[in-house]
PDB file of C-alpha atoms and ligand atoms in Angstrom:
ATOM      1  CA  MET A   1       0.406  -0.091  -0.131  1.00 62.00           C
ATOM      2  CA  THR A   2       1.420   3.301  -0.750  1.00 80.00           C
ATOM      3  CA  THR A   3       2.113   6.024   2.347  1.00 90.00           C
ATOM      4  CA  PRO A   4       1.958   9.766   2.327  1.00 93.00           C
ATOM      5  CA  SER A   5       5.272  10.789   3.346  1.00 90.00           C
ATOM      6  CA  THR A   6       4.204  13.109   5.899  1.00 96.00           C
ATOM      7  CA  PRO A   7       1.509  12.373   7.917  1.00 98.00           C
ATOM      8  CA  ILE A   8      -1.883  13.667   6.427  1.00 98.00           C
ATOM      9  CA  ARG A   9      -3.221  17.150   8.788  1.00 98.00           C
ATOM     10  CA  LEU A  10      -7.027  16.191   9.872  1.00 98.00           C
ATOM     11  CA  TYR A  11      -9.093  19.457  10.864  1.00 98.00           C
ATOM     12  CA  ARG A  12     -11.734  18.287  13.378  1.00 98.00           C
ATOM     13  CA  HIS A  13     -13.467  18.594  16.263  1.00 98.00           C
ATOM     14  CA  PRO A  14     -13.472  15.415  18.252  1.00 97.00           C
ATOM     15  CA  LEU A  15     -17.351  15.332  18.839  1.00 97.00           C
ATOM     16  CA  SER A  16     -18.009  16.020  14.861  1.00 98.00           C
ATOM     17  CA  GLY A  17     -19.277  12.806  13.102  1.00 98.00           C
ATOM     18  CA  HIS A  18     -18.151  14.169   9.861  1.00 98.00           C
ATOM     19  CA  ALA A  19     -14.917  14.153  11.273  1.00 98.00           C
ATOM     20  CA  HIS A  20     -15.123  10.966  13.054  1.00 98.00           C
ATOM     21  CA  ARG A  21     -15.744   9.281   9.392  1.00 98.00           C
ATOM     22  CA  VAL A  22     -12.895  10.727   8.106  1.00 98.00           C
ATOM     23  CA  GLU A  23     -10.465  10.116  11.290  1.00 98.00           C
ATOM     24  CA  LEU A  24     -11.785   5.980  11.211  1.00 98.00           C
ATOM     25  CA  MET A  25     -11.079   6.229   7.263  1.00 98.00           C
ATOM     26  CA  LEU A  26      -7.239   7.173   8.560  1.00 98.00           C
ATOM     27  CA  SER A  27      -7.117   4.434  10.622  1.00 98.00           C
ATOM     28  CA  LEU A  28      -8.415   1.621   9.040  1.00 98.00           C
ATOM     29  CA  LEU A  29      -6.008   2.453   5.774  1.00 98.00           C
ATOM     30  CA  GLY A  30      -3.174   2.793   8.771  1.00 98.00           C
ATOM     31  CA  LEU A  31      -2.389   5.871   7.232  1.00 98.00           C
ATOM     32  CA  PRO A  32      -0.202   8.358   9.394  1.00 98.00           C
ATOM     33  CA  VAL A  33      -2.036  11.161  10.758  1.00 98.00           C
ATOM     34  CA  GLU A  34      -1.265  14.800  12.579  1.00 98.00           C
ATOM     35  CA  ARG A  35      -5.098  15.953  14.046  1.00 98.00           C
ATOM     36  CA  ILE A  36      -5.879  19.482  14.172  1.00 98.00           C
ATOM     37  CA  ASP A  37      -8.886  20.752  15.981  1.00 98.00           C
ATOM     38  CA  VAL A  38     -10.870  23.722  15.299  1.00 98.00           C
ATOM     39  CA  ASP A  39     -12.037  25.448  17.879  1.00 98.00           C
ATOM     40  CA  LEU A  40     -15.969  25.743  16.518  1.00 96.00           C
ATOM     41  CA  LYS A  41     -17.332  27.174  19.498  1.00 94.00           C
ATOM     42  CA  ALA A  42     -14.800  30.207  19.513  1.00 97.00           C
ATOM     43  CA  GLY A  43     -15.439  30.695  15.611  1.00 97.00           C
ATOM     44  CA  ALA A  44     -12.156  29.599  14.517  1.00 98.00           C
ATOM     45  CA  HIS A  45     -14.196  27.149  11.364  1.00 98.00           C
ATOM     46  CA  LYS A  46     -15.256  31.054  10.023  1.00 98.00           C
ATOM     47  CA  ARG A  47     -11.917  33.183  10.085  1.00 98.00           C
ATOM     48  CA  PRO A  48     -10.269  33.645   7.185  1.00 98.00           C
ATOM     49  CA  GLU A  49      -7.221  31.423   7.277  1.00 97.00           C
ATOM     50  CA  PHE A  50      -9.841  28.209   7.380  1.00 98.00           C
ATOM     51  CA  LEU A  51     -12.007  29.312   5.155  1.00 98.00           C
ATOM     52  CA  ALA A  52      -9.082  29.341   3.012  1.00 98.00           C
ATOM     53  CA  ARG A  53      -9.282  25.658   3.236  1.00 98.00           C
ATOM     54  CA  ASN A  54     -12.999  25.331   3.472  1.00 98.00           C
ATOM     55  CA  PRO A  55     -14.937  28.076   2.050  1.00 98.00           C
ATOM     56  CA  PHE A  56     -18.263  26.466   3.062  1.00 98.00           C
ATOM     57  CA  GLY A  57     -16.632  27.024   7.134  1.00 98.00           C
ATOM     58  CA  GLN A  58     -16.857  23.462   8.486  1.00 98.00           C
ATOM     59  CA  VAL A  59     -14.717  20.318   9.558  1.00 98.00           C
ATOM     60  CA  PRO A  60     -13.211  17.701   8.465  1.00 98.00           C
ATOM     61  CA  VAL A  61     -10.600  19.406   5.949  1.00 98.00           C
ATOM     62  CA  ILE A  62      -7.835  17.456   5.070  1.00 98.00           C
ATOM     63  CA  GLU A  63      -4.448  18.085   3.835  1.00 98.00           C
ATOM     64  CA  ASP A  64      -2.291  15.631   2.257  1.00 98.00           C
ATOM     65  CA  GLY A  65       0.929  17.423   0.599  1.00 96.00           C
ATOM     66  CA  ASP A  66      -0.249  19.738  -2.155  1.00 96.00           C
ATOM     67  CA  VAL A  67      -3.601  18.606  -1.672  1.00 98.00           C
ATOM     68  CA  THR A  68      -6.438  20.532   0.249  1.00 98.00           C
ATOM     69  CA  LEU A  69      -9.462  18.450   0.564  1.00 98.00           C
ATOM     70  CA  ALA A  70     -12.912  19.247   2.448  1.00 98.00           C
ATOM     71  CA  ASP A  71     -16.129  17.256   2.976  1.00 98.00           C
ATOM     72  CA  SER A  72     -16.124  14.176   4.624  1.00 98.00           C
ATOM     73  CA  ASN A  73     -17.414  11.767   1.687  1.00 98.00           C
ATOM     74  CA  ALA A  74     -15.469  13.495  -0.685  1.00 98.00           C
ATOM     75  CA  ILE A  75     -12.198  12.684   1.338  1.00 99.00           C
ATOM     76  CA  LEU A  76     -13.136   9.099   1.997  1.00 98.00           C
ATOM     77  CA  VAL A  77     -13.104   8.549  -1.907  1.00 98.00           C
ATOM     78  CA  TYR A  78     -10.020  10.244  -2.225  1.00 98.00           C
ATOM     79  CA  LEU A  79      -8.352   8.163   0.169  1.00 98.00           C
ATOM     80  CA  ALA A  80      -9.521   4.918  -0.995  1.00 98.00           C
ATOM     81  CA  GLY A  81      -9.146   5.804  -4.590  1.00 97.00           C
ATOM     82  CA  ARG A  82      -5.595   7.324  -3.982  1.00 97.00           C
ATOM     83  CA  TYR A  83      -4.144   4.551  -0.782  1.00 98.00           C
ATOM     84  CA  ASP A  84      -6.269   1.568  -1.108  1.00 97.00           C
ATOM     85  CA  GLU A  85      -4.452   0.102  -4.232  1.00 95.00           C
ATOM     86  CA  ALA A  86      -6.854  -3.114  -3.946  1.00 95.00           C
ATOM     87  CA  GLY A  87     -10.048  -1.050  -4.274  1.00 96.00           C
ATOM     88  CA  ARG A  88     -11.299  -3.144  -1.276  1.00 97.00           C
ATOM     89  CA  TRP A  89     -13.135  -0.206   0.044  1.00 98.00           C
ATOM     90  CA  LEU A  90     -13.832   1.583  -3.103  1.00 98.00           C
ATOM     91  CA  PRO A  91     -14.786  -1.142  -6.075  1.00 97.00           C
ATOM     92  CA  ARG A  92     -13.945  -0.170  -9.190  1.00 96.00           C
ATOM     93  CA  ASP A  93     -16.478  -2.262 -10.502  1.00 96.00           C
ATOM     94  CA  PRO A  94     -19.527   0.043 -12.127  1.00 97.00           C
ATOM     95  CA  VAL A  95     -22.245  -1.523 -10.238  1.00 97.00           C
ATOM     96  CA  ALA A  96     -20.494  -2.366  -6.902  1.00 97.00           C
ATOM     97  CA  ALA A  97     -19.117   1.330  -6.948  1.00 98.00           C
ATOM     98  CA  ALA A  98     -22.707   2.648  -7.309  1.00 98.00           C
ATOM     99  CA  ARG A  99     -23.990   0.510  -4.805  1.00 98.00           C
ATOM    100  CA  VAL A 100     -21.225   2.676  -2.775  1.00 98.00           C
ATOM    101  CA  GLN A 101     -22.296   5.913  -3.739  1.00 98.00           C
ATOM    102  CA  ARG A 102     -25.519   5.357  -2.833  1.00 98.00           C
ATOM    103  CA  TRP A 103     -25.034   4.706   0.878  1.00 98.00           C
ATOM    104  CA  LEU A 104     -22.491   7.760   0.395  1.00 98.00           C
ATOM    105  CA  SER A 105     -25.747   9.887  -0.792  1.00 98.00           C
ATOM    106  CA  VAL A 106     -27.993   8.517   2.464  1.00 99.00           C
ATOM    107  CA  ALA A 107     -25.055   9.667   4.483  1.00 99.00           C
ATOM    108  CA  ALA A 108     -25.363  13.051   3.416  1.00 98.00           C
ATOM    109  CA  GLY A 109     -29.128  12.871   3.331  1.00 98.00           C
ATOM    110  CA  PRO A 110     -31.291  11.156   5.567  1.00 98.00           C
ATOM    111  CA  LEU A 111     -28.495  10.651   8.013  1.00 99.00           C
ATOM    112  CA  ALA A 112     -27.314  14.157   8.463  1.00 98.00           C
ATOM    113  CA  SER A 113     -31.169  15.717   8.657  1.00 98.00           C
ATOM    114  CA  GLY A 114     -31.947  12.642  10.869  1.00 98.00           C
ATOM    115  CA  PRO A 115     -30.031  11.507  13.856  1.00 98.00           C
ATOM    116  CA  ALA A 116     -26.786  13.144  13.424  1.00 98.00           C
ATOM    117  CA  SER A 117     -29.303  16.347  13.144  1.00 98.00           C
ATOM    118  CA  ALA A 118     -31.210  15.426  16.487  1.00 98.00           C
ATOM    119  CA  ARG A 119     -27.880  15.061  18.404  1.00 98.00           C
ATOM    120  CA  LEU A 120     -26.902  18.271  16.976  1.00 98.00           C
ATOM    121  CA  VAL A 121     -30.093  19.477  18.986  1.00 98.00           C
ATOM    122  CA  MET A 122     -29.143  17.699  22.160  1.00 97.00           C
ATOM    123  CA  VAL A 123     -25.161  17.530  22.098  1.00 96.00           C
ATOM    124  CA  PHE A 124     -25.015  21.365  21.117  1.00 95.00           C
ATOM    125  CA  GLY A 125     -28.664  22.916  21.569  1.00 96.00           C
ATOM    126  CA  ALA A 126     -29.406  23.596  18.309  1.00 97.00           C
ATOM    127  CA  ALA A 127     -32.563  25.249  17.580  1.00 98.00           C
ATOM    128  CA  LEU A 128     -33.660  22.317  14.707  1.00 98.00           C
ATOM    129  CA  ASP A 129     -37.013  20.555  14.842  1.00 98.00           C
ATOM    130  CA  HIS A 130     -36.196  17.157  17.395  1.00 98.00           C
ATOM    131  CA  GLU A 131     -39.176  15.771  16.451  1.00 98.00           C
ATOM    132  CA  ARG A 132     -38.970  15.996  13.186  1.00 98.00           C
ATOM    133  CA  CYS A 133     -34.843  14.425  13.297  1.00 98.00           C
ATOM    134  CA  LYS A 134     -35.567  11.898  15.133  1.00 98.00           C
ATOM    135  CA  GLY A 135     -38.779  10.744  12.727  1.00 98.00           C
ATOM    136  CA  VAL A 136     -36.204  11.305   9.730  1.00 98.00           C
ATOM    137  CA  ALA A 137     -34.000   8.934  11.788  1.00 98.00           C
ATOM    138  CA  ALA A 138     -36.605   5.838  12.657  1.00 98.00           C
ATOM    139  CA  GLN A 139     -37.829   5.967   9.075  1.00 98.00           C
ATOM    140  CA  LEU A 140     -33.712   5.325   7.783  1.00 99.00           C
ATOM    141  CA  PHE A 141     -33.100   3.155  10.281  1.00 99.00           C
ATOM    142  CA  ALA A 142     -35.895   1.004   9.498  1.00 98.00           C
ATOM    143  CA  VAL A 143     -34.967   0.798   5.755  1.00 98.00           C
ATOM    144  CA  LEU A 144     -31.346   0.357   7.271  1.00 98.00           C
ATOM    145  CA  ASP A 145     -32.485  -2.792   9.508  1.00 98.00           C
ATOM    146  CA  ARG A 146     -33.945  -4.102   6.764  1.00 98.00           C
ATOM    147  CA  HIS A 147     -31.269  -3.946   4.579  1.00 98.00           C
ATOM    148  CA  LEU A 148     -28.323  -5.583   6.981  1.00 98.00           C
ATOM    149  CA  ALA A 149     -30.527  -8.436   7.468  1.00 98.00           C
ATOM    150  CA  ASP A 150     -29.615  -9.760   4.206  1.00 95.00           C
ATOM    151  CA  SER A 151     -26.357  -8.205   4.056  1.00 97.00           C
ATOM    152  CA  ALA A 152     -22.946  -8.029   6.655  1.00 98.00           C
ATOM    153  CA  PHE A 153     -21.993  -5.050   4.932  1.00 98.00           C
ATOM    154  CA  LEU A 154     -23.842  -1.989   3.450  1.00 98.00           C
ATOM    155  CA  ALA A 155     -22.718  -2.854   0.228  1.00 98.00           C
ATOM    156  CA  GLY A 156     -22.089  -6.155  -0.141  1.00 91.00           C
ATOM    157  CA  ASP A 157     -19.971  -8.779   1.817  1.00 94.00           C
ATOM    158  CA  GLY A 158     -17.088  -6.978   2.801  1.00 97.00           C
ATOM    159  CA  PRO A 159     -16.294  -3.462   4.399  1.00 98.00           C
ATOM    160  CA  THR A 160     -16.221  -0.470   2.228  1.00 98.00           C
ATOM    161  CA  ILE A 161     -16.579   3.690   2.464  1.00 98.00           C
ATOM    162  CA  ALA A 162     -19.966   3.214   3.053  1.00 98.00           C
ATOM    163  CA  ASP A 163     -19.557   1.609   6.277  1.00 99.00           C
ATOM    164  CA  VAL A 164     -17.418   4.343   7.618  1.00 99.00           C
ATOM    165  CA  ALA A 165     -20.013   6.999   6.292  1.00 99.00           C
ATOM    166  CA  LEU A 166     -22.658   5.410   8.232  1.00 99.00           C
ATOM    167  CA  TYR A 167     -21.025   3.756  11.013  1.00 99.00           C
ATOM    168  CA  SER A 168     -20.829   7.272  13.235  1.00 98.00           C
ATOM    169  CA  TYR A 169     -23.923   9.333  13.751  1.00 98.00           C
ATOM    170  CA  THR A 170     -25.643   5.617  13.419  1.00 98.00           C
ATOM    171  CA  ALA A 171     -23.383   4.478  16.550  1.00 98.00           C
ATOM    172  CA  HIS A 172     -23.784   8.044  18.079  1.00 98.00           C
ATOM    173  CA  ALA A 173     -27.485   8.452  17.748  1.00 98.00           C
ATOM    174  CA  PRO A 174     -28.412   7.945  21.137  1.00 98.00           C
ATOM    175  CA  GLU A 175     -26.749  10.988  22.144  1.00 97.00           C
ATOM    176  CA  GLY A 176     -29.318  12.667  19.954  1.00 98.00           C
ATOM    177  CA  GLY A 177     -32.205  10.358  22.046  1.00 97.00           C
ATOM    178  CA  VAL A 178     -32.634   8.280  19.426  1.00 98.00           C
ATOM    179  CA  ALA A 179     -32.569   4.743  20.873  1.00 98.00           C
ATOM    180  CA  LEU A 180     -31.265   1.800  18.688  1.00 98.00           C
ATOM    181  CA  ASP A 181     -33.032  -1.200  20.541  1.00 98.00           C
ATOM    182  CA  ALA A 182     -35.693  -1.689  18.091  1.00 98.00           C
ATOM    183  CA  TYR A 183     -32.955  -2.154  15.303  1.00 98.00           C
ATOM    184  CA  PRO A 184     -31.142  -5.604  16.400  1.00 98.00           C
ATOM    185  CA  ASN A 185     -29.509  -5.698  12.735  1.00 98.00           C
ATOM    186  CA  ILE A 186     -27.609  -2.567  12.767  1.00 98.00           C
ATOM    187  CA  ARG A 187     -26.475  -3.353  16.272  1.00 98.00           C
ATOM    188  CA  THR A 188     -24.506  -6.495  14.914  1.00 98.00           C
ATOM    189  CA  TRP A 189     -23.138  -4.189  11.526  1.00 98.00           C
ATOM    190  CA  LEU A 190     -21.724  -1.498  14.777  1.00 98.00           C
ATOM    191  CA  ALA A 191     -20.391  -4.300  15.982  1.00 98.00           C
ATOM    192  CA  ARG A 192     -18.892  -5.471  12.627  1.00 98.00           C
ATOM    193  CA  VAL A 193     -17.397  -2.292  11.928  1.00 98.00           C
ATOM    194  CA  GLU A 194     -16.198  -1.879  15.431  1.00 98.00           C
ATOM    195  CA  ALA A 195     -14.250  -5.780  14.494  1.00 98.00           C
ATOM    196  CA  LEU A 196     -12.082  -3.943  11.819  1.00 98.00           C
ATOM    197  CA  PRO A 197      -8.997  -4.482  12.275  1.00 98.00           C
ATOM    198  CA  GLY A 198      -7.628  -0.195  13.257  1.00 98.00           C
ATOM    199  CA  PHE A 199     -10.881   0.781  14.410  1.00 98.00           C
ATOM    200  CA  VAL A 200     -10.929   4.385  16.327  1.00 98.00           C
ATOM    201  CA  PRO A 201     -14.364   5.496  18.424  1.00 98.00           C
ATOM    202  CA  MET A 202     -15.455   8.292  18.179  1.00 97.00           C
ATOM    203  CA  GLN A 203     -15.480  10.400  21.868  1.00 95.00           C
ATOM    204  CA  ARG A 204     -19.063  10.267  23.546  1.00 93.00           C
ATOM    205  CA  SER A 205     -20.596  13.480  24.178  1.00 91.00           C
ATOM    206  CA  ALA A 206     -21.376  13.953  28.137  1.00 80.00           C
ATOM    207  CA  VAL A 207     -24.936  14.209  27.707  1.00 69.00           C
ATOM    208  CA  PRO A 208     -27.040  11.345  28.813  1.00 62.00           C
ATOM    209  CA  ALA A 209     -28.138   9.073  25.643  1.00 61.00           C
ATOM    210  CA  ALA A 210     -30.867   6.860  24.865  1.00 65.00           C
ATOM    211  CA  ALA A 211     -30.196   3.044  24.675  1.00 54.00           C
TER     212      ALA A 211
HETATM  213  N1  GSH B 301     -20.969  18.216   4.149  1.00 85.93           N
HETATM  214  C1  GSH B 301     -20.113  18.385   4.930  1.00 85.93           C
HETATM  215  C2  GSH B 301     -20.567  18.460   6.362  1.00 85.93           C
HETATM  216  C3  GSH B 301     -19.625  18.924   7.734  1.00 85.93           C
HETATM  217  C4  GSH B 301     -20.526  19.557   8.671  1.00 85.93           C
HETATM  218  O1  GSH B 301     -21.810  19.278   8.699  1.00 85.93           O
HETATM  219  N2  GSH B 301     -19.174  19.853   9.443  1.00 85.93           N
HETATM  220  C5  GSH B 301     -19.727  20.284  11.079  1.00 85.93           C
HETATM  221  C6  GSH B 301     -19.312  19.509  12.391  1.00 85.93           C
HETATM  222  S1  GSH B 301     -20.135  17.818  12.278  1.00 85.93           S
HETATM  223  C7  GSH B 301     -19.472  21.896  11.236  1.00 85.93           C
HETATM  224  O2  GSH B 301     -18.518  21.835  10.925  1.00 85.93           O
HETATM  225  N3  GSH B 301     -20.244  22.718  11.427  1.00 85.93           N
HETATM  226  C8  GSH B 301     -20.291  23.862  11.425  1.00 85.93           C
HETATM  227  C9  GSH B 301     -20.984  25.050  10.903  1.00 85.93           C
HETATM  228  O3  GSH B 301     -21.527  24.432   9.581  1.00 85.93           O
HETATM  229  O4  GSH B 301     -21.093  26.127  10.873  1.00 85.93           O
HETATM  230  C10 GSH B 301     -19.199  17.015   5.542  1.00 85.93           C
HETATM  231  O5  GSH B 301     -19.564  16.182   4.736  1.00 85.93           O
HETATM  232  O6  GSH B 301     -17.373  17.429   5.830  1.00 85.93           O
END
């Protein structure tokens, strides 16, 4: 496997699931990383030096040599394409690649507006409609649980960046008041991801979590 000559810089926040998905991918690929915590509370992500890296003013961002990239899913695509020569994490076959992309869209869609947003309300006090977020989460998790009844990982028998993209906010959904008790297949899949060599957990937040 190719490795970068210097550690990949990751601009992140320890409680950001979007940043954790990148941290998890870096670790699963065994890549060296330099973590730089961005003080979101102090507005560091809206200052000119950070906006030069990501005009949307959001973590995560990576710098890998002369490549600067924002957006967690874009970063996963980059890391898999650049460092996983076997094409295990992002298959090159068009149908298999499309199956992975489908879940990246879910990660940017209902995962973000459902469980991730419900957690934003509970952990960061975001002014969002918590009941609506929980409703989106319930619909998503029902579909996900049914899908995982027949599939060990999201896009087939082996792990891909689809699993990495969905893991963090699903595992931490209880912090947003979304319990996972009703979804046995999701819980089994989470454990499968956690058993992968190189898995690193995301920091738990201080709020009392639903089971
Ligand atoms: N589409 C982006 C979303 C990233 C995102 O929402 N980051 C949050 C932290 S989890 C953030 O930086 N929020 C600060 C803000 O939007 O002002 C990605 O996938 O990286």
